[in-house]
């Protein structure tokens, strides 16, 4: 595995020493900064540096979410997210859920995820979906949050 534009890439389970890098990458990416326990993460490493992250996040209702997918800007477009998504899909049995901005529906669609109607969402993500989209509506933000599911295959 390797990106054309940089040093070779390794995908591995995160270790305690990766926590700082995981938190920094997620914060810089501007995505949900909560629930970033390194024990659930896999990371992409290149040149001794963490360049990409992803995790499977369990919810209280029993559902599991593919979350915290981020790649540092300098390494985007090299297929790193693809490797992280496929690796997380291999490590988890379906169904797997995720939340994303509408503009990323096409990305996750490539990996078999499909958008859900409210009634199809597990309770925890349905609640999150309602709250976040309520806030976005009040702020007149043009985009909405989607909940998607992968059923395997
Ligand atoms: C979204 C993100 C993780 C993609 O990482 P990446 O390593 O550049 O993605 P890849 O190069 O692995 O692309 C994988 C596939 O998704 C497609 N893709 C990538 N970004 C996309 C986008 N914004 N919209 C639609 N498709 C996209 C690629 O074309 C590629 O498809 P292909 O393999 O069929 O050609 C990265 O841009 C990022 O970190 N963004 C900021 C954080 C974020 O928004 N995370 C998602 C939270 S839900």
PDB file of C-alpha atoms and ligand atoms in Angstrom:
ATOM      1  CA  UNK A   1       0.000   0.000   0.000  1.00  0.00           C
ATOM      2  CA  UNK A   2       1.371   3.427  -0.744  1.00  0.00           C
ATOM      3  CA  UNK A   3       0.341   6.860  -1.930  1.00  0.00           C
ATOM      4  CA  UNK A   4       1.954   8.167  -5.071  1.00  0.00           C
ATOM      5  CA  UNK A   5       2.749  11.545  -3.504  1.00  0.00           C
ATOM      6  CA  UNK A   6       4.424  10.552  -0.240  1.00  0.00           C
ATOM      7  CA  UNK A   7       6.144   7.869   1.807  1.00  0.00           C
ATOM      8  CA  UNK A   8       4.646   4.332   1.932  1.00  0.00           C
ATOM      9  CA  UNK A   9       1.582   3.917   4.072  1.00  0.00           C
ATOM     10  CA  UNK A  10       0.840   1.396   6.802  1.00  0.00           C
ATOM     11  CA  UNK A  11      -2.621   0.685   8.240  1.00  0.00           C
ATOM     12  CA  UNK A  12      -2.579  -0.505  11.852  1.00  0.00           C
ATOM     13  CA  UNK A  13      -4.534  -0.517  15.071  1.00  0.00           C
ATOM     14  CA  UNK A  14      -3.939   2.615  17.121  1.00  0.00           C
ATOM     15  CA  UNK A  15      -1.758   2.580  20.250  1.00  0.00           C
ATOM     16  CA  UNK A  16      -1.915   4.810  23.322  1.00  0.00           C
ATOM     17  CA  UNK A  17       0.843   7.009  21.881  1.00  0.00           C
ATOM     18  CA  UNK A  18      -1.408   7.885  18.921  1.00  0.00           C
ATOM     19  CA  UNK A  19      -4.066   9.613  21.054  1.00  0.00           C
ATOM     20  CA  UNK A  20      -2.605  13.101  20.634  1.00  0.00           C
ATOM     21  CA  UNK A  21      -2.322  12.753  16.838  1.00  0.00           C
ATOM     22  CA  UNK A  22      -5.839  11.282  16.543  1.00  0.00           C
ATOM     23  CA  UNK A  23      -7.355  14.149  18.524  1.00  0.00           C
ATOM     24  CA  UNK A  24      -5.379  16.766  16.560  1.00  0.00           C
ATOM     25  CA  UNK A  25      -6.374  15.341  13.149  1.00  0.00           C
ATOM     26  CA  UNK A  26     -10.074  15.129  14.075  1.00  0.00           C
ATOM     27  CA  UNK A  27     -10.109  18.657  15.494  1.00  0.00           C
ATOM     28  CA  UNK A  28      -8.302  20.070  12.450  1.00  0.00           C
ATOM     29  CA  UNK A  29     -10.806  18.286  10.181  1.00  0.00           C
ATOM     30  CA  UNK A  30     -13.676  19.972  12.042  1.00  0.00           C
ATOM     31  CA  UNK A  31     -15.620  16.767  12.685  1.00  0.00           C
ATOM     32  CA  UNK A  32     -17.166  15.407  15.919  1.00  0.00           C
ATOM     33  CA  UNK A  33     -14.426  15.783  18.577  1.00  0.00           C
ATOM     34  CA  UNK A  34     -16.140  13.551  21.181  1.00  0.00           C
ATOM     35  CA  UNK A  35     -15.584   9.860  21.885  1.00  0.00           C
ATOM     36  CA  UNK A  36     -12.044   9.667  20.489  1.00  0.00           C
ATOM     37  CA  UNK A  37     -10.729   6.743  22.549  1.00  0.00           C
ATOM     38  CA  UNK A  38      -7.612   5.403  20.794  1.00  0.00           C
ATOM     39  CA  UNK A  39      -8.563   1.803  21.668  1.00  0.00           C
ATOM     40  CA  UNK A  40     -11.287   1.828  18.966  1.00  0.00           C
ATOM     41  CA  UNK A  41      -9.198   3.418  16.214  1.00  0.00           C
ATOM     42  CA  UNK A  42      -7.228   2.285  13.269  1.00  0.00           C
ATOM     43  CA  UNK A  43      -4.711   4.726  11.839  1.00  0.00           C
ATOM     44  CA  UNK A  44      -2.867   5.184   8.572  1.00  0.00           C
ATOM     45  CA  UNK A  45       0.802   5.926   9.182  1.00  0.00           C
ATOM     46  CA  UNK A  46       3.329   7.293   6.708  1.00  0.00           C
ATOM     47  CA  UNK A  47       6.862   8.480   7.387  1.00  0.00           C
ATOM     48  CA  UNK A  48       6.376   7.768  11.115  1.00  0.00           C
ATOM     49  CA  UNK A  49       3.385  10.116  11.261  1.00  0.00           C
ATOM     50  CA  UNK A  50      -0.355   9.449  11.596  1.00  0.00           C
ATOM     51  CA  UNK A  51      -1.963  10.715   8.370  1.00  0.00           C
ATOM     52  CA  UNK A  52      -5.448   9.192   8.629  1.00  0.00           C
ATOM     53  CA  UNK A  53      -7.907   7.931  11.242  1.00  0.00           C
ATOM     54  CA  UNK A  54     -11.147   5.993  11.608  1.00  0.00           C
ATOM     55  CA  UNK A  55     -13.005   4.093  14.310  1.00  0.00           C
ATOM     56  CA  UNK A  56     -16.016   1.929  15.060  1.00  0.00           C
ATOM     57  CA  UNK A  57     -18.001   3.716  17.757  1.00  0.00           C
ATOM     58  CA  UNK A  58     -20.534   1.700  19.785  1.00  0.00           C
ATOM     59  CA  UNK A  59     -23.814   3.325  20.839  1.00  0.00           C
ATOM     60  CA  UNK A  60     -26.001   2.640  23.849  1.00  0.00           C
ATOM     61  CA  UNK A  61     -28.772   1.242  21.632  1.00  0.00           C
ATOM     62  CA  UNK A  62     -26.424  -1.491  20.337  1.00  0.00           C
ATOM     63  CA  UNK A  63     -25.730   0.105  16.961  1.00  0.00           C
ATOM     64  CA  UNK A  64     -22.162   0.672  15.761  1.00  0.00           C
ATOM     65  CA  UNK A  65     -20.987   3.661  13.788  1.00  0.00           C
ATOM     66  CA  UNK A  66     -18.093   4.047  11.370  1.00  0.00           C
ATOM     67  CA  UNK A  67     -16.841   7.405  12.652  1.00  0.00           C
ATOM     68  CA  UNK A  68     -13.937   9.855  12.863  1.00  0.00           C
ATOM     69  CA  UNK A  69     -12.831   9.278   9.268  1.00  0.00           C
ATOM     70  CA  UNK A  70     -10.204  11.909   8.472  1.00  0.00           C
ATOM     71  CA  UNK A  71      -7.094  12.213   6.326  1.00  0.00           C
ATOM     72  CA  UNK A  72      -4.633  15.103   6.648  1.00  0.00           C
ATOM     73  CA  UNK A  73      -5.036  17.586   3.769  1.00  0.00           C
ATOM     74  CA  UNK A  74      -1.535  16.900   2.358  1.00  0.00           C
ATOM     75  CA  UNK A  75      -2.427  13.218   1.793  1.00  0.00           C
ATOM     76  CA  UNK A  76      -6.039  13.499   0.606  1.00  0.00           C
ATOM     77  CA  UNK A  77      -6.977  12.055  -2.767  1.00  0.00           C
ATOM     78  CA  UNK A  78      -4.507   9.155  -2.501  1.00  0.00           C
ATOM     79  CA  UNK A  79      -6.983   6.467  -1.499  1.00  0.00           C
ATOM     80  CA  UNK A  80      -6.187   6.540   2.230  1.00  0.00           C
ATOM     81  CA  UNK A  81      -9.831   6.927   3.289  1.00  0.00           C
ATOM     82  CA  UNK A  82     -10.689   4.006   0.988  1.00  0.00           C
ATOM     83  CA  UNK A  83      -8.190   1.768   2.786  1.00  0.00           C
ATOM     84  CA  UNK A  84      -9.439   2.876   6.223  1.00  0.00           C
ATOM     85  CA  UNK A  85     -13.122   2.338   5.327  1.00  0.00           C
ATOM     86  CA  UNK A  86     -12.476  -1.113   3.830  1.00  0.00           C
ATOM     87  CA  UNK A  87     -10.380  -2.116   6.822  1.00  0.00           C
ATOM     88  CA  UNK A  88     -13.117  -1.046   9.272  1.00  0.00           C
ATOM     89  CA  UNK A  89     -15.743  -2.888   7.202  1.00  0.00           C
ATOM     90  CA  UNK A  90     -13.605  -6.050   7.338  1.00  0.00           C
ATOM     91  CA  UNK A  91     -13.227  -5.740  11.114  1.00  0.00           C
ATOM     92  CA  UNK A  92     -16.949  -5.248  11.865  1.00  0.00           C
ATOM     93  CA  UNK A  93     -19.933  -7.361  10.965  1.00  0.00           C
ATOM     94  CA  UNK A  94     -22.835  -5.494   9.339  1.00  0.00           C
ATOM     95  CA  UNK A  95     -24.945  -3.512   9.877  1.00  0.00           C
ATOM     96  CA  UNK A  96     -22.672  -0.526  10.282  1.00  0.00           C
ATOM     97  CA  UNK A  97     -24.019   3.032  10.424  1.00  0.00           C
ATOM     98  CA  UNK A  98     -22.490   6.445   9.868  1.00  0.00           C
ATOM     99  CA  UNK A  99     -23.468  10.090   9.853  1.00  0.00           C
ATOM    100  CA  UNK A 100     -22.152  12.502   7.250  1.00  0.00           C
ATOM    101  CA  UNK A 101     -22.806  15.763   5.453  1.00  0.00           C
ATOM    102  CA  UNK A 102     -24.974  15.367   2.345  1.00  0.00           C
ATOM    103  CA  UNK A 103     -22.013  16.165   0.080  1.00  0.00           C
ATOM    104  CA  UNK A 104     -20.275  12.949   1.231  1.00  0.00           C
ATOM    105  CA  UNK A 105     -23.162  10.638   0.293  1.00  0.00           C
ATOM    106  CA  UNK A 106     -21.362   9.711  -2.952  1.00  0.00           C
ATOM    107  CA  UNK A 107     -18.153   8.808  -1.137  1.00  0.00           C
ATOM    108  CA  UNK A 108     -19.847   6.389   1.245  1.00  0.00           C
ATOM    109  CA  UNK A 109     -22.139   5.094  -1.491  1.00  0.00           C
ATOM    110  CA  UNK A 110     -19.003   3.710  -3.169  1.00  0.00           C
ATOM    111  CA  UNK A 111     -18.591   1.436  -0.140  1.00  0.00           C
ATOM    112  CA  UNK A 112     -22.164   0.131  -0.044  1.00  0.00           C
ATOM    113  CA  UNK A 113     -23.641   2.610   2.457  1.00  0.00           C
ATOM    114  CA  UNK A 114     -27.189   3.791   1.745  1.00  0.00           C
ATOM    115  CA  UNK A 115     -29.042   6.802   3.136  1.00  0.00           C
ATOM    116  CA  UNK A 116     -31.796   6.046   5.638  1.00  0.00           C
ATOM    117  CA  UNK A 117     -35.233   7.489   6.202  1.00  0.00           C
ATOM    118  CA  UNK A 118     -35.873   8.590   9.800  1.00  0.00           C
ATOM    119  CA  UNK A 119     -37.891   5.472  10.615  1.00  0.00           C
ATOM    120  CA  UNK A 120     -34.961   3.239   9.596  1.00  0.00           C
ATOM    121  CA  UNK A 121     -32.422   4.941  11.870  1.00  0.00           C
ATOM    122  CA  UNK A 122     -31.353   3.386  15.164  1.00  0.00           C
ATOM    123  CA  UNK A 123     -32.636   5.448  18.123  1.00  0.00           C
ATOM    124  CA  UNK A 124     -29.353   7.123  19.136  1.00  0.00           C
ATOM    125  CA  UNK A 125     -28.504   8.295  15.625  1.00  0.00           C
ATOM    126  CA  UNK A 126     -32.125   9.322  14.971  1.00  0.00           C
ATOM    127  CA  UNK A 127     -31.905  11.599  18.028  1.00  0.00           C
ATOM    128  CA  UNK A 128     -28.571  13.030  16.867  1.00  0.00           C
ATOM    129  CA  UNK A 129     -29.962  13.509  13.342  1.00  0.00           C
ATOM    130  CA  UNK A 130     -32.969  15.427  14.708  1.00  0.00           C
ATOM    131  CA  UNK A 131     -30.862  17.676  16.957  1.00  0.00           C
ATOM    132  CA  UNK A 132     -28.109  18.473  14.437  1.00  0.00           C
ATOM    133  CA  UNK A 133     -30.498  19.114  11.553  1.00  0.00           C
ATOM    134  CA  UNK A 134     -32.669  21.269  13.829  1.00  0.00           C
ATOM    135  CA  UNK A 135     -29.637  23.430  14.618  1.00  0.00           C
ATOM    136  CA  UNK A 136     -28.575  23.569  10.933  1.00  0.00           C
ATOM    137  CA  UNK A 137     -32.109  24.633   9.978  1.00  0.00           C
ATOM    138  CA  UNK A 138     -32.143  27.425  12.583  1.00  0.00           C
ATOM    139  CA  UNK A 139     -28.733  28.597  11.325  1.00  0.00           C
ATOM    140  CA  UNK A 140     -30.072  28.479   7.729  1.00  0.00           C
ATOM    141  CA  UNK A 141     -27.143  26.233   6.831  1.00  0.00           C
ATOM    142  CA  UNK A 142     -27.722  24.876   3.307  1.00  0.00           C
ATOM    143  CA  UNK A 143     -26.668  21.286   3.991  1.00  0.00           C
ATOM    144  CA  UNK A 144     -28.144  18.530   6.182  1.00  0.00           C
ATOM    145  CA  UNK A 145     -26.759  15.555   8.094  1.00  0.00           C
ATOM    146  CA  UNK A 146     -27.428  12.092   6.656  1.00  0.00           C
ATOM    147  CA  UNK A 147     -27.529   8.747   8.449  1.00  0.00           C
ATOM    148  CA  UNK A 148     -26.365   5.850   6.262  1.00  0.00           C
ATOM    149  CA  UNK A 149     -26.210   2.059   6.731  1.00  0.00           C
ATOM    150  CA  UNK A 150     -24.029  -0.682   5.308  1.00  0.00           C
ATOM    151  CA  UNK A 151     -25.641  -4.135   5.264  1.00  0.00           C
ATOM    152  CA  UNK A 152     -22.581  -6.055   4.123  1.00  0.00           C
ATOM    153  CA  UNK A 153     -21.514  -7.302   0.736  1.00  0.00           C
TER     154      UNK A 153
HETATM  155  C1  LIG B   1     -13.449  12.783   3.324  1.00  0.00           C
HETATM  156  C2  LIG B   1     -11.981  12.339   3.427  1.00  0.00           C
HETATM  157  C3  LIG B   1     -11.817  11.444   4.646  1.00  0.00           C
HETATM  158  C4  LIG B   1     -11.581  11.571   2.147  1.00  0.00           C
HETATM  159  O1  LIG B   1     -10.252  11.097   2.324  1.00  0.00           O
HETATM  160  P1  LIG B   1      -9.312  10.730   1.060  1.00  0.00           P
HETATM  161  O2  LIG B   1      -8.182   9.900   1.562  1.00  0.00           O
HETATM  162  O3  LIG B   1      -8.984  11.964   0.325  1.00  0.00           O
HETATM  163  O4  LIG B   1     -10.307   9.839   0.179  1.00  0.00           O
HETATM  164  P2  LIG B   1      -9.843   8.731  -0.876  1.00  0.00           P
HETATM  165  O5  LIG B   1      -8.718   9.301  -1.685  1.00  0.00           O
HETATM  166  O6  LIG B   1      -9.586   7.445  -0.179  1.00  0.00           O
HETATM  167  O7  LIG B   1     -11.140   8.580  -1.768  1.00  0.00           O
HETATM  168  C5  LIG B   1     -11.953   7.416  -1.658  1.00  0.00           C
HETATM  169  C6  LIG B   1     -13.054   7.509  -2.660  1.00  0.00           C
HETATM  170  O8  LIG B   1     -13.983   8.531  -2.275  1.00  0.00           O
HETATM  171  C7  LIG B   1     -14.068   9.524  -3.285  1.00  0.00           C
HETATM  172  N1  LIG B   1     -14.141  10.812  -2.597  1.00  0.00           N
HETATM  173  C8  LIG B   1     -13.178  11.385  -1.836  1.00  0.00           C
HETATM  174  N2  LIG B   1     -13.632  12.563  -1.319  1.00  0.00           N
HETATM  175  C9  LIG B   1     -14.902  12.692  -1.785  1.00  0.00           C
HETATM  176  C10 LIG B   1     -15.891  13.689  -1.633  1.00  0.00           C
HETATM  177  N3  LIG B   1     -15.694  14.793  -0.891  1.00  0.00           N
HETATM  178  N4  LIG B   1     -17.080  13.504  -2.255  1.00  0.00           N
HETATM  179  C11 LIG B   1     -17.335  12.403  -3.020  1.00  0.00           C
HETATM  180  N5  LIG B   1     -16.416  11.419  -3.187  1.00  0.00           N
HETATM  181  C12 LIG B   1     -15.215  11.583  -2.601  1.00  0.00           C
HETATM  182  C13 LIG B   1     -12.801   9.389  -4.105  1.00  0.00           C
HETATM  183  O9  LIG B   1     -13.014   9.828  -5.437  1.00  0.00           O
HETATM  184  C14 LIG B   1     -12.549   7.904  -4.029  1.00  0.00           C
HETATM  185  O10 LIG B   1     -13.363   7.173  -4.932  1.00  0.00           O
HETATM  186  P3  LIG B   1     -12.688   6.115  -5.935  1.00  0.00           P
HETATM  187  O11 LIG B   1     -11.789   5.267  -5.079  1.00  0.00           O
HETATM  188  O12 LIG B   1     -13.861   5.377  -6.490  1.00  0.00           O
HETATM  189  O13 LIG B   1     -11.938   6.952  -6.910  1.00  0.00           O
HETATM  190  C15 LIG B   1     -11.044  13.593   3.551  1.00  0.00           C
HETATM  191  O14 LIG B   1     -11.336  14.496   2.504  1.00  0.00           O
HETATM  192  C16 LIG B   1     -11.154  14.319   4.875  1.00  0.00           C
HETATM  193  O15 LIG B   1     -10.438  13.996   5.838  1.00  0.00           O
HETATM  194  N6  LIG B   1     -12.057  15.334   4.967  1.00  0.00           N
HETATM  195  C17 LIG B   1     -12.242  16.094   6.202  1.00  0.00           C
HETATM  196  C18 LIG B   1     -12.926  15.266   7.292  1.00  0.00           C
HETATM  197  C19 LIG B   1     -14.277  14.703   6.852  1.00  0.00           C
HETATM  198  O16 LIG B   1     -15.110  15.394   6.272  1.00  0.00           O
HETATM  199  N7  LIG B   1     -14.484  13.397   7.188  1.00  0.00           N
HETATM  200  C20 LIG B   1     -15.711  12.705   6.883  1.00  0.00           C
HETATM  201  C21 LIG B   1     -16.615  12.759   8.068  1.00  0.00           C
HETATM  202  S1  LIG B   1     -18.203  11.990   7.716  1.00  0.00           S
END
